[in-house]
């Protein structure tokens, strides 16, 4: 009698640092939420921001002060694809869309990924804005 393999599960801590009310441990996120949080973390992190992991992140913040053109948006899309492909082995990127909004001086980012070995699709949206 053959048994089917158990589906893969992924887990991570919740970066909001909330505690579980019962166990008093840090709250845990699982499966697609854990992978989605990892992708968001890659988008929000720049090179050399993480101790012992200088290569982590897409480095998008340094592009915020480039001219707001479709060329810059295309360069951001390429950085996002490369960063997720090298730093998040659990997913395959299907679409990356970066839309510049000159009126509000921000970029809207939309990423769609498929978790490998499954058909589970995750969507990540992020808004990057110049800070003072």
XYZ file of C-alpha atoms in Angstrom:
132
model
C 0.000 0.000 0.000
C 1.604 3.237 -1.182
C 1.155 6.359 0.819
C 1.028 9.825 -0.656
C 3.721 12.222 0.484
C 2.635 14.899 2.897
C 2.384 18.374 1.390
C 5.257 20.709 2.186
C 4.635 23.209 4.920
C 6.579 26.394 5.457
C 6.657 28.374 8.658
C 8.215 31.556 9.941
C 7.747 33.964 12.804
C 5.298 36.799 12.412
C 7.396 39.957 11.997
C 4.777 42.003 13.831
C 6.191 40.273 16.958
C 2.746 39.483 18.340
C 2.581 36.780 20.981
C 0.402 33.716 20.907
C -2.187 34.266 23.672
C -2.014 30.633 24.803
C 1.665 29.697 24.604
C 3.091 33.229 25.001
C 5.565 32.405 22.194
C 5.970 34.573 19.129
C 3.140 34.067 16.689
C 3.883 31.824 13.719
C 2.815 32.220 10.120
C 2.654 29.224 7.798
C 2.588 28.176 4.161
C 1.689 30.884 1.644
C 1.664 33.615 4.306
C 5.239 32.709 5.283
C 6.401 32.760 1.668
C 4.549 36.017 1.015
C 6.222 37.623 4.047
C 9.602 36.453 2.766
C 9.020 38.038 -0.649
C 7.904 41.291 0.995
C 11.038 41.207 3.134
C 13.196 40.866 0.007
C 11.441 43.851 -1.602
C 11.854 46.022 1.490
C 15.525 45.244 2.136
C 18.569 46.748 0.484
C 22.106 45.453 0.141
C 24.153 45.516 3.370
C 21.096 46.213 5.565
C 21.242 42.751 7.155
C 24.137 41.763 9.332
C 25.872 38.627 8.005
C 23.667 38.707 4.863
C 24.910 41.659 2.769
C 23.475 40.105 -0.390
C 19.878 39.966 0.903
C 17.342 42.307 -0.676
C 16.379 43.833 -3.992
C 17.937 47.252 -3.404
C 14.917 49.181 -4.613
C 15.253 52.132 -2.225
C 18.348 53.407 -3.998
C 16.361 53.610 -7.250
C 13.663 55.865 -5.800
C 15.609 59.018 -6.609
C 16.277 58.055 -10.222
C 14.154 59.823 -12.861
C 10.619 58.449 -12.682
C 10.414 56.867 -16.135
C 9.381 53.564 -17.658
C 13.080 52.711 -17.997
C 13.543 52.995 -14.223
C 10.404 50.904 -13.687
C 11.806 48.263 -16.046
C 15.115 48.221 -14.161
C 13.185 47.778 -10.901
C 11.250 44.853 -12.409
C 14.523 43.188 -13.410
C 15.979 43.676 -9.924
C 12.859 42.217 -8.333
C 12.909 39.150 -10.588
C 16.616 38.553 -9.969
C 16.367 39.058 -6.198
C 13.418 36.705 -5.752
C 14.946 34.090 -8.069
C 18.223 34.013 -6.109
C 16.946 34.582 -2.567
C 13.607 32.770 -2.375
C 13.996 29.205 -3.664
C 10.430 28.229 -2.722
C 8.782 30.241 -5.524
C 8.856 30.866 -9.244
C 8.048 34.415 -10.315
C 5.329 34.630 -12.949
C 4.706 38.377 -13.246
C 6.289 41.569 -11.972
C 4.669 44.912 -12.684
C 6.113 48.225 -11.536
C 3.927 51.239 -12.260
C 5.332 54.735 -11.728
C 2.881 57.303 -10.384
C 4.457 60.690 -11.095
C 1.596 62.635 -9.567
C 2.073 61.054 -6.131
C 5.823 60.383 -6.600
C 5.644 56.650 -5.889
C 5.897 53.243 -7.525
C 3.222 50.571 -7.232
C 4.703 47.067 -7.334
C 2.696 43.925 -8.057
C 4.378 40.503 -7.992
C 2.770 37.134 -8.694
C 4.617 33.925 -7.772
C 3.811 30.230 -7.758
C 5.026 28.116 -4.858
C 7.186 25.335 -6.302
C 5.812 21.788 -6.243
C 2.292 23.183 -5.822
C -0.187 25.181 -7.821
C -0.573 27.711 -5.000
C -0.223 31.247 -6.334
C 0.665 34.204 -4.119
C 0.304 37.883 -4.872
C 2.445 40.564 -3.285
C 1.743 44.274 -3.561
C 4.033 46.983 -2.307
C 4.158 50.766 -2.672
C 7.525 52.480 -2.681
C 7.654 56.190 -2.027
C 10.468 58.638 -1.638
C 11.061 59.477 2.013
C 12.445 62.584 3.581
